[in-house]
Short mmCIF file of C-alpha atoms in Angstrom, two decimals:
data_model
loop_
_atom_site.label_atom_id
_atom_site.label_comp_id
_atom_site.label_asym_id
_atom_site.label_seq_id
_atom_site.Cartn_x
_atom_site.Cartn_y
_atom_site.Cartn_z
CA UNK A 1 -17.73 168.21 195.29
CA UNK A 2 -21.33 169.16 194.53
CA UNK A 3 -23.23 165.99 193.21
CA UNK A 4 -25.60 166.04 190.24
CA UNK A 5 -28.09 169.09 190.69
CA UNK A 6 -31.66 169.29 189.04
CA UNK A 7 -34.21 171.89 189.09
CA UNK A 8 -36.77 172.56 189.51
CA UNK A 9 -37.38 169.82 191.82
CA UNK A 10 -41.15 170.24 191.42
CA UNK A 11 -42.80 171.43 188.41
CA UNK A 12 -46.49 171.71 187.67
CA UNK A 13 -47.60 172.51 184.20
CA UNK A 14 -51.10 172.56 182.25
CA UNK A 15 -51.61 170.41 179.47
CA UNK A 16 -50.53 171.76 176.50
CA UNK A 17 -47.62 173.65 178.06
CA UNK A 18 -43.99 173.00 177.91
CA UNK A 19 -41.90 171.62 180.57
CA UNK A 20 -37.99 172.22 180.96
CA UNK A 21 -35.84 170.20 183.24
CA UNK A 22 -32.38 171.18 184.01
CA UNK A 23 -29.58 168.65 184.92
CA UNK A 24 -25.96 170.05 186.29
CA UNK A 25 -23.56 167.13 186.15
CA UNK A 26 -20.88 166.73 188.79
CA UNK A 27 -17.92 168.47 188.35
CA UNK A 28 -15.56 166.98 185.74
CA UNK A 29 -18.54 164.66 184.10
CA UNK A 30 -19.09 165.18 180.65
CA UNK A 31 -21.47 162.16 180.06
CA UNK A 32 -25.34 162.79 181.08
CA UNK A 33 -28.24 160.34 181.28
CA UNK A 34 -31.92 160.90 181.68
CA UNK A 35 -34.04 158.51 183.07
CA UNK A 36 -38.03 158.50 183.36
CA UNK A 37 -39.90 156.98 186.38
CA UNK A 38 -43.51 156.86 185.65
CA UNK A 39 -45.70 156.21 189.01
CA UNK A 40 -45.26 152.86 190.60
CA UNK A 41 -42.88 151.88 188.01
CA UNK A 42 -38.86 151.58 187.79
CA UNK A 43 -36.63 153.77 185.78
CA UNK A 44 -36.48 153.63 182.29
CA UNK A 45 -33.77 154.89 180.28
CA UNK A 46 -34.60 157.98 177.93
CA UNK A 47 -31.47 159.61 176.44
CA UNK A 48 -27.34 159.61 176.79
CA UNK A 49 -25.49 162.67 175.75
CA UNK A 50 -21.97 164.05 176.00
CA UNK A 51 -21.07 167.80 175.35
CA UNK A 52 -22.86 168.99 172.23
CA UNK A 53 -23.96 165.37 171.27
CA UNK A 54 -26.72 162.98 171.43
CA UNK A 55 -25.28 159.48 171.71
CA UNK A 56 -28.11 157.41 172.23
CA UNK A 57 -31.91 158.46 172.35
CA UNK A 58 -33.36 154.86 171.66
CA UNK A 59 -35.77 155.25 175.14
CA UNK A 60 -36.79 158.91 173.96
CA UNK A 61 -40.61 159.33 172.81
CA UNK A 62 -40.35 160.11 169.18
CA UNK A 63 -42.89 163.24 169.44
CA UNK A 64 -42.49 166.04 171.93
CA UNK A 65 -39.39 165.13 173.71
CA UNK A 66 -35.63 166.62 173.07
CA UNK A 67 -32.62 166.66 174.90
CA UNK A 68 -29.72 168.65 174.81
CA UNK A 69 -26.38 169.11 176.47
CA UNK A 70 -24.60 172.33 175.28
CA UNK A 71 -21.01 173.26 175.74
CA UNK A 72 -21.86 175.63 178.33
CA UNK A 73 -24.54 175.23 181.06
CA UNK A 74 -26.54 172.39 181.93
CA UNK A 75 -28.36 169.59 180.15
CA UNK A 76 -32.05 170.38 179.31
CA UNK A 77 -34.76 167.90 178.84
CA UNK A 78 -37.68 169.68 176.89
CA UNK A 79 -41.27 168.30 176.73
CA UNK A 80 -43.43 170.29 174.48
CA UNK A 81 -47.26 170.15 174.72
CA UNK A 82 -47.56 167.98 177.94
CA UNK A 83 -49.99 165.56 178.16
CA UNK A 84 -50.98 163.93 181.63
CA UNK A 85 -49.23 160.85 180.60
CA UNK A 86 -45.88 162.86 181.08
CA UNK A 87 -46.64 163.20 184.81
CA UNK A 88 -43.32 161.34 186.32
CA UNK A 89 -40.26 161.69 187.99
CA UNK A 90 -37.41 162.65 185.96
CA UNK A 91 -33.97 161.59 187.02
CA UNK A 92 -30.47 162.74 185.55
CA UNK A 93 -27.18 160.92 186.04
CA UNK A 94 -23.78 161.82 185.15
CA UNK A 95 -20.66 160.08 184.89
CA UNK A 96 -16.71 160.91 183.76
CA UNK A 97 -16.77 158.33 181.48
CA UNK A 98 -18.78 155.91 179.42
CA UNK A 99 -17.13 152.44 180.28
CA UNK A 100 -14.20 152.29 182.79
CA UNK A 101 -13.25 149.44 185.13
CA UNK A 102 -14.92 151.34 187.69
CA UNK A 103 -18.32 152.24 185.79
CA UNK A 104 -20.47 154.57 187.83
CA UNK A 105 -23.41 156.82 187.35
CA UNK A 106 -24.37 159.41 189.86
CA UNK A 107 -27.87 160.42 190.23
CA UNK A 108 -29.69 163.56 190.77
CA UNK A 109 -32.54 164.14 193.21
CA UNK A 110 -35.34 164.19 190.37
CA UNK A 111 -37.75 166.64 188.79
CA UNK A 112 -41.19 165.76 189.74
CA UNK A 113 -43.27 166.68 186.67
CA UNK A 114 -47.09 166.94 187.19
CA UNK A 115 -49.31 167.86 184.67
CA UNK A 116 -52.85 168.91 185.48
CA UNK B 1 -31.67 141.76 175.37
CA UNK B 2 -30.86 142.69 178.98
CA UNK B 3 -33.58 142.50 181.65
CA UNK B 4 -34.05 142.59 185.16
CA UNK B 5 -36.73 140.82 186.89
CA UNK B 6 -37.73 141.73 190.77
CA UNK B 7 -40.48 138.98 191.14
CA UNK B 8 -41.71 140.55 194.58
CA UNK B 9 -43.88 143.60 194.33
CA UNK B 10 -44.41 144.24 198.05
CA UNK B 11 -43.27 142.75 201.02
CA UNK B 12 -44.15 143.58 204.59
CA UNK B 13 -42.21 142.09 207.72
CA UNK B 14 -42.36 143.18 211.35
CA UNK B 15 -39.35 145.00 212.74
CA UNK B 16 -36.38 142.87 213.69
CA UNK B 17 -37.37 140.06 211.07
CA UNK B 18 -34.71 139.35 208.16
CA UNK B 19 -35.91 139.72 204.80
CA UNK B 20 -34.80 138.94 201.39
CA UNK B 21 -35.09 140.85 198.23
CA UNK B 22 -34.77 138.69 194.88
CA UNK B 23 -33.37 140.12 191.75
CA UNK B 24 -32.90 137.85 188.60
CA UNK B 25 -31.14 139.29 185.65
CA UNK B 26 -30.59 138.37 181.99
CA UNK B 27 -27.63 139.34 179.64
CA UNK B 28 -25.60 137.46 177.25
CA UNK B 29 -22.67 139.95 178.01
CA UNK B 30 -19.73 138.52 180.25
CA UNK B 31 -18.85 141.94 181.36
CA UNK B 32 -21.48 143.71 183.40
CA UNK B 33 -22.29 145.57 186.50
CA UNK B 34 -25.19 144.95 188.90
CA UNK B 35 -26.60 147.43 191.24
CA UNK B 36 -29.04 147.96 194.02
CA UNK B 37 -30.46 151.07 194.83
CA UNK B 38 -33.15 152.45 197.42
CA UNK B 39 -36.02 155.01 197.23
CA UNK B 40 -37.38 156.26 200.50
CA UNK B 41 -40.56 157.90 200.46
CA UNK B 42 -38.88 161.27 199.88
CA UNK B 43 -38.20 159.95 196.32
CA UNK B 44 -34.36 160.35 195.87
CA UNK B 45 -32.16 157.18 194.76
CA UNK B 46 -29.74 155.98 196.99
CA UNK B 47 -27.01 154.03 195.47
CA UNK B 48 -26.18 150.75 197.85
CA UNK B 49 -23.70 148.62 196.06
CA UNK B 50 -22.35 147.98 192.71
CA UNK B 51 -20.93 144.38 191.68
CA UNK B 52 -19.13 143.43 188.52
CA UNK B 53 -19.42 140.12 186.73
CA UNK B 54 -16.16 139.03 187.75
CA UNK B 55 -16.40 139.23 191.48
CA UNK B 56 -18.65 136.71 192.91
CA UNK B 57 -18.08 137.14 196.34
CA UNK B 58 -20.62 137.87 198.47
CA UNK B 59 -20.60 141.45 200.68
CA UNK B 60 -21.85 142.51 203.64
CA UNK B 61 -22.21 145.84 205.00
CA UNK B 62 -23.55 146.27 208.47
CA UNK B 63 -27.18 144.77 208.41
CA UNK B 64 -27.05 144.54 204.67
CA UNK B 65 -25.59 141.79 202.75
CA UNK B 66 -25.80 140.59 199.07
CA UNK B 67 -25.53 137.16 197.52
CA UNK B 68 -24.51 137.17 193.64
CA UNK B 69 -24.73 133.79 191.93
CA UNK B 70 -23.93 133.62 188.29
CA UNK B 71 -25.06 130.22 187.90
CA UNK B 72 -28.65 131.66 188.67
CA UNK B 73 -28.42 134.92 187.60
CA UNK B 74 -29.29 136.11 190.70
CA UNK B 75 -28.44 139.19 193.05
CA UNK B 76 -30.31 138.94 195.95
CA UNK B 77 -30.08 141.55 198.60
CA UNK B 78 -30.97 140.53 202.43
CA UNK B 79 -31.66 142.83 205.28
CA UNK B 80 -31.00 141.45 208.86
CA UNK B 81 -32.88 142.79 211.86
CA UNK B 82 -34.97 145.04 209.74
CA UNK B 83 -35.82 148.64 210.95
CA UNK B 84 -38.72 150.91 210.20
CA UNK B 85 -36.38 153.42 208.43
CA UNK B 86 -35.28 150.34 205.97
CA UNK B 87 -38.80 151.07 204.48
CA UNK B 88 -38.51 151.98 200.76
CA UNK B 89 -38.72 150.51 197.34
CA UNK B 90 -35.57 148.73 196.48
CA UNK B 91 -34.49 148.56 192.50
CA UNK B 92 -32.10 145.98 191.30
CA UNK B 93 -30.37 147.27 187.88
CA UNK B 94 -27.93 146.22 185.50
CA UNK B 95 -25.60 147.77 183.12
CA UNK B 96 -23.47 145.74 180.25
CA UNK B 97 -20.58 146.30 178.23
CA UNK B 98 -22.85 146.27 174.96
CA UNK B 99 -24.96 148.73 176.35
CA UNK B 100 -22.78 150.85 178.53
CA UNK B 101 -24.77 154.19 178.09
CA UNK B 102 -27.98 152.49 179.72
CA UNK B 103 -28.76 150.97 183.29
CA UNK B 104 -31.53 149.03 183.19
CA UNK B 105 -33.59 148.77 186.30
CA UNK B 106 -36.12 146.38 187.57
CA UNK B 107 -39.66 147.23 188.62
CA UNK B 108 -38.71 147.39 192.20
CA UNK B 109 -39.75 145.84 195.46
CA UNK B 110 -41.83 147.98 197.88
CA UNK B 111 -40.81 147.00 201.39
CA UNK B 112 -42.60 148.00 204.60
CA UNK B 113 -41.22 147.41 208.01
CA UNK B 114 -43.79 147.43 210.70
CA UNK B 115 -43.19 148.26 214.04
#
């Protein structure tokens, strides 16, 4: 059973370009979460999605960032007009259900975004 | 509001020493989960343990042990007989019933084990 997959693992963008980060959840999981880890910091929640729905985007910056999780295909985190401050590791996690007695999120390996 | 505090930013010990990483959490929920993750230099997150708020039993797994004390809102992590391979950043984290969509992470403790 493959784990959470993220690609690309490393992404370099120049200022002003767009970055697209992909996350394929574990098989059977319909809940996806995105977290951002700025250099030398802990992970911060960004957004929680179910298939075709954004459930909680309270951690998403108001501008330039968007996320989707279509009926078919991976979840996409999109950053438009990237700036140097967007350089970070972006982790995706998935779970089978939102809250169960054995709640657990499984994390992907992360995408390291570098903005030059 | 929920919060996780890891007051130790960096710890450095000599190999074979025991080391304890502190974690203090804040929540008003009575139902919550606590986690510890390891992030080695390669950058991925390695899940170590999950503990729910109704289970205060301490846990031991090999050289690792965890001490959960609700009275002090702490969930400390001890590595016995540390090894160089234990060098990593360790994160304590919390999720609660009322914020089930989010895992709240502490800022991490960077552990360096010197040979």
